[in-house]
């Protein structure tokens, strides 16, 4: 039987992409926790999923999966009061990072490093910086309104570490997926 | 993997229509940010705690409180250091604790506890399925509701997939099998192949899901699939009456402030 070749053009495909990547974001947030020895805290991989989705699947998928995935994870993990905030902040971040990457790829800001890598070095750098500023800044603002700015400021270093991990692992993950599974290039939305 | 904080029960809040509960939750959020006395915030938090204890039992109440406890301690310690208004209560070198600082800390703690318990109360008494139907009733587009429903369906699948891939990678790693503890960078490096496998396996689920959605008429102009509808007008009206009574009680601090 001939297998139908799917691109991201049909409505069903867009819904399927958004749903599966939302689930991936929620699972990365809930199930993967890496302890940080000095603070006895931990970081989750929600940022990895958001950067990966924005780099690989484009701004609209990153907007939906980033916002919904982290909000669902907050609800499931018992931090439902943060869910509306996570929904907005991570949706905005996913959209911004995805748009910058798309702009960078279209304008070819730096030569493409390999035959399967549509990511550009400049694009990733600018998008990561913007993504980090959006996430750290907006969480600080929201945290300040909820629990006061002194307590919200304590979260800043942790958020920066989580972002740096998200950017580095997310970029590597995106490059690995482009190389190991080239059909993913048809799924950008 | 658990995909919902819902605790089954038969309390009044379990039976209250979720459309009314959404409005009440929004009202509580407004009240907790309305400029009023700290005692009202504390009263609202106390009421939420009591309702949560009745609806979700000790587990339902302890779980959100345990999650926010470190943050509350942080607020209690840090806030008085940055608010120096009011009467001086304690001074040691550059540290000055004033009544204004303590008041601000108590206000933030009461507000955040109230907010946390209100959200916990909503999700402990409302199943996710009902929540999606409620969002549909509030005019959430069909496709958006479908994305949420499907992602809840796929969270356990991808969670299991992650566990299988992790176990398979651990079997090939003698250090992990012996329980040798590793540093942060090493853990991250080990995670890369696991995440790649999980992501690719997840992406491969997309075409099959899209195909099954098409078979259910999602891309076609004549839509076949639809959602159930929540209970009709009369049932809703009864619940709205209950909701209005609850809303009037919750809005007491605002009435008092206005008078």
Coordinates of C-alpha atoms in Angstrom, one line a residue:
Chain A
X1 CA 0.0 0.0 0.0
X2 CA 1.3 3.4 -0.9
X3 CA 2.0 5.6 2.1
X4 CA 0.5 9.1 1.8
X5 CA 3.1 11.8 2.0
X6 CA 2.0 14.3 4.7
X7 CA 3.1 18.0 4.7
X8 CA 1.9 20.6 7.2
X9 CA -0.8 21.9 4.8
X10 CA -4.0 20.2 5.9
X11 CA -6.0 21.2 8.9
X12 CA -5.8 17.7 10.3
X13 CA -2.0 17.7 10.0
X14 CA -1.8 21.1 11.8
X15 CA -4.1 19.9 14.6
X16 CA -2.1 16.7 15.0
X17 CA 1.3 18.5 15.0
X18 CA 0.1 21.0 17.6
X19 CA -1.4 18.3 19.8
X20 CA 1.6 15.9 19.8
X21 CA 4.1 18.7 20.4
X22 CA 2.0 20.1 23.2
X23 CA 2.1 16.6 24.8
X24 CA 5.9 16.5 24.2
X25 CA 6.3 19.9 25.9
X26 CA 4.1 18.8 28.9
X27 CA 6.0 15.5 29.2
X28 CA 9.4 17.2 29.1
X29 CA 8.2 19.6 31.8
X30 CA 6.8 17.0 34.0
X31 CA 8.9 13.9 33.6
X32 CA 12.5 15.2 33.0
X33 CA 14.0 16.9 36.1
X34 CA 17.7 17.4 36.5
X35 CA 18.8 18.2 40.1
X36 CA 21.2 21.1 40.6
X37 CA 23.5 20.1 43.5
X38 CA 24.3 23.6 45.1
X39 CA 20.7 24.8 45.5
X40 CA 19.1 21.3 45.9
X41 CA 16.6 22.6 43.4
X42 CA 16.0 21.2 39.9
X43 CA 15.5 22.4 36.4
X44 CA 12.9 20.9 34.0
X45 CA 13.1 20.7 30.2
X46 CA 10.1 22.8 29.2
X47 CA 12.5 25.3 27.6
X48 CA 14.2 22.5 25.6
X49 CA 10.8 21.6 24.2
X50 CA 9.9 25.2 23.4
X51 CA 13.2 26.1 21.7
X52 CA 13.2 22.8 19.8
X53 CA 9.6 23.3 18.6
X54 CA 10.3 26.9 17.5
X55 CA 13.6 25.9 15.7
X56 CA 12.1 22.9 14.0
X57 CA 8.4 23.5 13.5
X58 CA 8.0 27.2 13.2
X59 CA 6.3 30.0 15.1
X60 CA 2.7 28.9 15.1
X61 CA 3.4 25.4 16.4
X62 CA 5.7 26.9 19.0
X63 CA 3.1 29.4 20.1
X64 CA 0.5 26.6 20.6
X65 CA 2.8 23.9 22.0
X66 CA 4.8 26.2 24.2
X67 CA 1.8 28.0 25.7
X68 CA -0.5 25.0 26.1
X69 CA 2.1 22.4 27.0
X70 CA 3.6 24.4 29.9
X71 CA 0.1 25.5 31.1
X72 CA -1.1 21.8 31.1
X73 CA 2.1 20.8 32.9
X74 CA 1.5 23.5 35.6
X75 CA -2.1 22.2 36.1
X76 CA -1.0 18.6 36.4
X77 CA 1.9 19.3 38.7
X78 CA -0.3 21.3 41.1
X79 CA 0.9 24.8 40.2
X80 CA -2.4 25.7 38.5
X81 CA -2.1 29.3 39.7
X82 CA 0.8 29.8 37.3
X83 CA -0.9 28.1 34.4
X84 CA -2.5 31.3 32.8
X85 CA 0.9 33.1 33.2
X86 CA 2.8 30.2 31.7
X87 CA 0.3 30.0 28.9
X88 CA 0.8 33.6 27.8
X89 CA 4.6 33.9 28.5
X90 CA 5.6 30.7 26.7
X91 CA 3.2 31.3 23.8
X92 CA 4.8 34.7 23.3
X93 CA 8.3 33.3 23.6
X94 CA 7.6 30.4 21.2
X95 CA 6.1 32.8 18.6
X96 CA 8.9 35.3 18.9
X97 CA 11.7 32.7 18.7
X98 CA 10.0 30.9 15.8
X99 CA 9.5 34.2 13.9
X100 CA 13.1 35.3 14.3
X101 CA 14.4 31.9 13.2
X102 CA 12.1 32.0 10.1
X103 CA 13.3 35.5 9.3
X104 CA 16.9 34.5 9.7
X105 CA 16.5 31.4 7.5
X106 CA 14.8 33.4 4.8
X107 CA 17.4 36.2 4.8
X108 CA 20.3 33.6 5.2
X109 CA 22.1 35.6 7.9
X110 CA 24.9 33.1 8.1
X111 CA 25.9 30.1 5.9
X112 CA 24.0 26.9 6.7
X113 CA 26.4 24.5 8.6
X114 CA 25.2 21.3 7.0
X115 CA 23.0 19.8 4.3
X116 CA 20.2 19.1 6.8
X117 CA 20.4 22.1 9.1
X118 CA 18.1 25.0 8.2
X119 CA 19.1 26.7 11.5
X120 CA 21.5 29.7 11.2
X121 CA 24.0 30.6 13.8
X122 CA 23.0 34.3 13.9
X123 CA 19.3 33.4 13.9
X124 CA 19.7 31.0 16.9
X125 CA 21.8 33.6 18.8
X126 CA 19.3 36.4 18.3
X127 CA 16.2 34.2 18.9
X128 CA 17.7 32.7 22.0
X129 CA 18.5 36.1 23.5
X130 CA 15.1 37.4 22.7
X131 CA 13.5 34.2 24.1
X132 CA 15.5 34.5 27.3
X133 CA 14.7 38.2 27.8
X134 CA 10.9 37.5 27.3
X135 CA 10.9 34.5 29.6
X136 CA 13.0 35.9 32.5
X137 CA 11.5 39.4 32.2
X138 CA 7.9 38.4 32.0
X139 CA 8.1 35.8 34.8
X140 CA 9.8 38.4 37.0
X141 CA 7.0 40.9 36.3
X142 CA 4.3 38.3 36.9
X143 CA 6.1 36.9 40.0
X144 CA 6.5 40.4 41.3
X145 CA 2.7 41.1 41.0
X146 CA 1.9 37.7 42.6
X147 CA 4.5 37.4 45.5
X148 CA 6.4 40.7 45.5
X149 CA 9.5 41.7 43.5
X150 CA 12.2 40.7 46.2
X151 CA 10.9 37.1 46.1
X152 CA 10.5 37.1 42.3
X153 CA 14.1 38.3 41.9
X154 CA 15.4 35.1 43.6
X155 CA 13.9 33.1 40.7
X156 CA 15.9 35.0 38.1
X157 CA 19.2 33.0 38.2
X158 CA 17.3 29.7 38.1
X159 CA 15.3 30.9 35.1
X160 CA 18.5 32.0 33.3
X161 CA 20.1 28.6 33.9
X162 CA 17.0 26.8 32.7
X163 CA 17.0 29.0 29.5
X164 CA 20.7 28.4 28.8
X165 CA 20.1 24.6 29.1
X166 CA 16.9 25.0 27.0
X167 CA 18.8 26.9 24.2
X168 CA 21.8 24.6 24.1
X169 CA 20.0 21.2 24.4
X170 CA 17.1 22.5 22.2
X171 CA 19.5 23.5 19.4
X172 CA 21.4 20.2 19.5
X173 CA 18.1 18.3 19.6
X174 CA 16.8 20.3 16.6
X175 CA 20.0 19.6 14.6
X176 CA 20.0 15.9 15.6
X177 CA 16.3 15.5 14.5
X178 CA 17.0 17.3 11.2
X179 CA 19.8 14.9 10.5
X180 CA 18.2 11.7 11.7
X181 CA 14.7 12.3 10.4
X182 CA 14.8 14.6 7.3
X183 CA 11.0 14.4 6.6
X184 CA 10.5 16.7 9.6
X185 CA 11.4 19.7 7.3
X186 CA 8.0 19.3 5.6
X187 CA 6.2 19.9 8.9
X188 CA 7.0 23.6 9.5
X189 CA 4.0 25.8 10.3
Chain B
X1 CA 1.7 9.3 34.3
X2 CA -1.1 11.2 36.1
X3 CA -2.8 13.7 33.7
X4 CA -5.3 15.4 36.1
X5 CA -5.3 16.8 39.6
X6 CA -9.0 15.8 39.9
X7 CA -10.1 14.0 43.0
X8 CA -13.4 12.2 42.6
X9 CA -16.1 13.1 45.1
X10 CA -19.7 14.2 45.7
X11 CA -19.2 17.5 47.4
X12 CA -21.3 20.6 46.6
X13 CA -18.4 22.0 44.6
X14 CA -18.1 18.7 42.6
X15 CA -21.8 19.0 41.7
X16 CA -21.7 22.8 40.9
X17 CA -21.8 23.5 37.2
X18 CA -18.3 24.1 35.8
X19 CA -19.5 27.2 33.9
X20 CA -20.4 28.8 37.2
X21 CA -17.2 27.7 38.8
X22 CA -15.1 29.4 36.1
X23 CA -16.9 32.7 36.8
X24 CA -16.4 32.3 40.6
X25 CA -12.7 31.5 40.1
X26 CA -12.4 34.8 38.1
X27 CA -14.2 36.6 40.8
X28 CA -11.9 35.3 43.5
X29 CA -8.9 36.4 41.4
X30 CA -10.4 39.9 41.1
X31 CA -11.1 40.0 44.9
X32 CA -7.6 38.9 45.8
X33 CA -6.1 41.8 43.7
X34 CA -8.7 44.3 44.9
X35 CA -7.0 46.9 47.2
X36 CA -8.5 46.0 50.6
X37 CA -7.4 44.9 54.1
X38 CA -5.1 42.0 54.7
X39 CA -7.7 40.4 56.9
X40 CA -10.0 39.9 53.9
X41 CA -7.3 38.2 51.9
X42 CA -6.6 35.9 54.9
X43 CA -10.3 35.2 55.2
X44 CA -10.6 34.4 51.5
X45 CA -7.6 32.0 51.8
X46 CA -9.1 30.4 54.9
X47 CA -12.4 29.9 53.1
X48 CA -10.6 28.3 50.2
X49 CA -8.7 26.0 52.5
X50 CA -11.9 24.9 54.3
X51 CA -13.7 24.2 51.0
X52 CA -10.6 22.4 49.7
X53 CA -10.5 20.2 52.8
X54 CA -14.2 19.4 52.4
X55 CA -14.0 18.7 48.6
X56 CA -10.5 17.1 48.3
X57 CA -9.7 15.8 51.8
X58 CA -6.4 16.3 53.5
X59 CA -4.5 15.3 50.4
X60 CA -6.2 17.9 48.3
X61 CA -5.3 20.6 50.8
X62 CA -1.8 19.5 51.7
X63 CA -0.5 19.1 48.2
X64 CA -0.8 22.7 47.0
X65 CA 0.3 24.1 50.4
X66 CA 3.4 21.9 50.3
X67 CA 4.2 23.1 46.8
X68 CA 4.1 26.8 47.7
X69 CA 5.6 26.6 51.2
X70 CA 9.3 27.4 50.2
X71 CA 8.1 30.4 48.2
X72 CA 6.0 31.6 51.1
X73 CA 9.0 31.4 53.4
X74 CA 11.0 33.4 50.9
X75 CA 8.3 36.1 50.8
X76 CA 8.2 36.2 54.6
X77 CA 12.0 36.6 54.9
X78 CA 12.6 39.0 52.0
X79 CA 9.6 41.3 51.8
X80 CA 10.1 43.1 55.2
X81 CA 13.7 43.9 54.2
X82 CA 12.6 45.9 51.2
X83 CA 9.6 47.7 52.8
X84 CA 10.7 50.2 55.4
X85 CA 7.4 52.2 56.0
X86 CA 5.6 52.2 59.3
X87 CA 6.7 51.7 62.9
X88 CA 10.2 50.3 63.5
X89 CA 9.8 46.8 65.2
X90 CA 13.4 45.5 65.0
X91 CA 16.8 46.8 63.9
X92 CA 20.2 45.0 63.7
X93 CA 22.8 46.9 61.7
X94 CA 21.5 47.7 58.2
X95 CA 18.5 45.4 58.7
X96 CA 15.3 47.2 59.7
X97 CA 12.0 45.4 60.2
X98 CA 9.0 47.7 60.3
X99 CA 5.3 47.1 60.7
X100 CA 4.7 48.2 57.1
X101 CA 7.1 45.5 55.9
X102 CA 5.5 42.8 58.0
X103 CA 2.0 43.9 56.8
X104 CA 3.2 43.8 53.1
X105 CA 4.6 40.3 53.6
X106 CA 1.4 39.0 55.3
X107 CA -0.7 40.6 52.5
X108 CA 1.4 38.9 49.7
X109 CA 1.3 35.5 51.6
X110 CA -2.5 35.6 52.1
X111 CA -3.1 36.7 48.5
X112 CA -0.8 34.0 47.0
X113 CA -2.1 31.3 49.3
X114 CA -5.7 32.3 48.4
X115 CA -5.0 32.3 44.7
X116 CA -3.2 28.9 44.9
X117 CA -6.0 27.3 46.9
X118 CA -8.7 28.7 44.6
X119 CA -7.1 27.3 41.5
X120 CA -6.5 24.0 43.3
X121 CA -10.1 23.9 44.4
X122 CA -11.3 24.4 40.9
X123 CA -9.1 21.6 39.4
X124 CA -9.6 19.2 42.3
X125 CA -13.4 19.4 41.7
X126 CA -13.5 19.6 37.9
X127 CA -12.5 16.8 35.6
X128 CA -10.4 17.8 32.5
X129 CA -13.1 16.5 30.2
X130 CA -15.7 18.8 31.7
X131 CA -13.3 21.7 31.7
X132 CA -12.9 21.3 27.9
X133 CA -16.7 21.2 27.4
X134 CA -16.9 24.3 29.5
X135 CA -14.3 26.1 27.4
X136 CA -16.3 25.0 24.3
X137 CA -19.5 26.5 25.9
X138 CA -17.5 29.8 26.4
X139 CA -16.9 29.7 22.6
X140 CA -13.4 28.2 22.4
X141 CA -13.1 27.2 18.7
X142 CA -13.7 23.5 18.0
X143 CA -10.1 23.0 16.6
X144 CA -8.5 24.5 19.7
X145 CA -10.6 22.3 22.0
X146 CA -9.5 19.3 19.9
X147 CA -5.8 20.2 20.3
X148 CA -6.2 20.3 24.1
X149 CA -8.2 17.0 24.1
X150 CA -5.7 15.2 21.9
X151 CA -2.7 16.5 23.9
X152 CA -4.2 15.1 27.1
X153 CA -4.7 11.8 25.2
X154 CA -1.0 11.8 24.1
X155 CA 0.7 12.8 27.4
X156 CA 0.6 9.3 28.9
X157 CA 1.7 7.7 25.5
X158 CA 4.7 10.0 25.2
X159 CA 5.4 9.6 29.0
X160 CA 5.6 5.8 28.6
X161 CA 7.7 6.2 25.4
X162 CA 10.2 8.4 27.4
X163 CA 10.4 5.8 30.2
X164 CA 11.0 2.9 27.7
X165 CA 13.7 4.8 25.9
X166 CA 15.4 5.8 29.2
X167 CA 15.3 2.2 30.4
X168 CA 16.8 1.0 27.1
X169 CA 19.6 3.6 27.3
X170 CA 20.3 2.7 30.9
X171 CA 20.7 -1.0 30.1
X172 CA 23.5 0.0 27.7
X173 CA 25.3 2.1 30.3
X174 CA 27.2 0.1 33.0
X175 CA 27.8 3.2 35.2
X176 CA 24.1 3.9 35.4
X177 CA 23.3 0.2 36.1
X178 CA 25.7 0.4 39.1
X179 CA 24.0 3.5 40.4
X180 CA 27.1 5.8 40.0
X181 CA 26.0 9.4 40.6
X182 CA 26.9 11.9 37.9
X183 CA 27.3 15.6 37.6
X184 CA 24.9 18.1 35.9
X185 CA 26.8 18.3 32.6
X186 CA 27.2 14.6 32.4
X187 CA 23.4 14.0 33.0
X188 CA 22.6 16.6 30.3
X189 CA 25.0 14.9 27.8
X190 CA 23.4 11.5 28.5
X191 CA 19.9 13.0 28.0
X192 CA 20.6 14.1 24.4
X193 CA 20.2 10.7 22.7
X194 CA 17.2 9.8 24.9
X195 CA 15.4 13.1 23.9
X196 CA 16.3 12.7 20.2
X197 CA 14.8 9.2 20.2
X198 CA 11.6 10.3 22.0
X199 CA 11.1 13.3 19.8
X200 CA 11.5 11.4 16.6
X201 CA 9.2 8.6 17.8
X202 CA 6.7 11.3 18.7
X203 CA 6.9 13.1 15.4
X204 CA 6.2 9.8 13.7
X205 CA 2.9 9.7 15.5
X206 CA 1.8 12.9 13.8
X207 CA 0.9 11.5 10.3
X208 CA -1.2 8.6 11.8
X209 CA -3.1 11.0 14.0
X210 CA -3.7 13.4 11.1
X211 CA -5.0 10.5 9.0
X212 CA -7.4 9.4 11.7
X213 CA -8.6 13.0 12.1
X214 CA -9.2 13.2 8.4
X215 CA -11.2 9.9 8.6
X216 CA -13.4 11.6 11.2
X217 CA -14.0 14.5 8.8
X218 CA -11.8 17.1 10.4
X219 CA -10.4 18.6 7.1
X220 CA -13.7 18.1 5.3
X221 CA -16.2 21.0 4.9
X222 CA -18.9 18.7 6.3
X223 CA -17.8 18.2 9.9
X224 CA -18.7 14.8 11.5
X225 CA -17.1 14.9 14.9
X226 CA -18.4 17.1 17.6
X227 CA -18.3 17.5 21.4
X228 CA -21.0 16.6 23.9
X229 CA -22.9 19.6 25.3
X230 CA -23.2 20.4 29.0
X231 CA -26.5 20.3 30.8
X232 CA -29.3 22.6 29.4
X233 CA -30.7 25.9 30.4
X234 CA -32.9 25.0 33.4
X235 CA -30.1 23.0 35.1
X236 CA -27.7 25.8 34.4
X237 CA -30.1 28.4 35.8
X238 CA -30.3 26.6 39.1
X239 CA -26.5 26.5 39.3
X240 CA -26.3 30.2 38.4
X241 CA -28.6 31.0 41.4
X242 CA -26.2 29.1 43.6
X243 CA -23.3 30.9 41.9
X244 CA -24.8 34.3 42.5
X245 CA -25.3 33.6 46.2
X246 CA -21.6 32.5 46.4
X247 CA -20.4 35.5 44.4
X248 CA -22.3 37.9 46.7
X249 CA -20.6 36.3 49.8
X250 CA -17.2 36.3 48.1
X251 CA -17.6 40.0 47.1
X252 CA -18.2 41.0 50.8
X253 CA -14.8 42.8 51.1
X254 CA -15.6 44.9 48.0
X255 CA -19.0 45.9 49.5
X256 CA -17.4 46.8 52.8
X257 CA -14.8 48.9 51.1
X258 CA -17.4 50.7 49.0
X259 CA -19.6 51.5 52.0

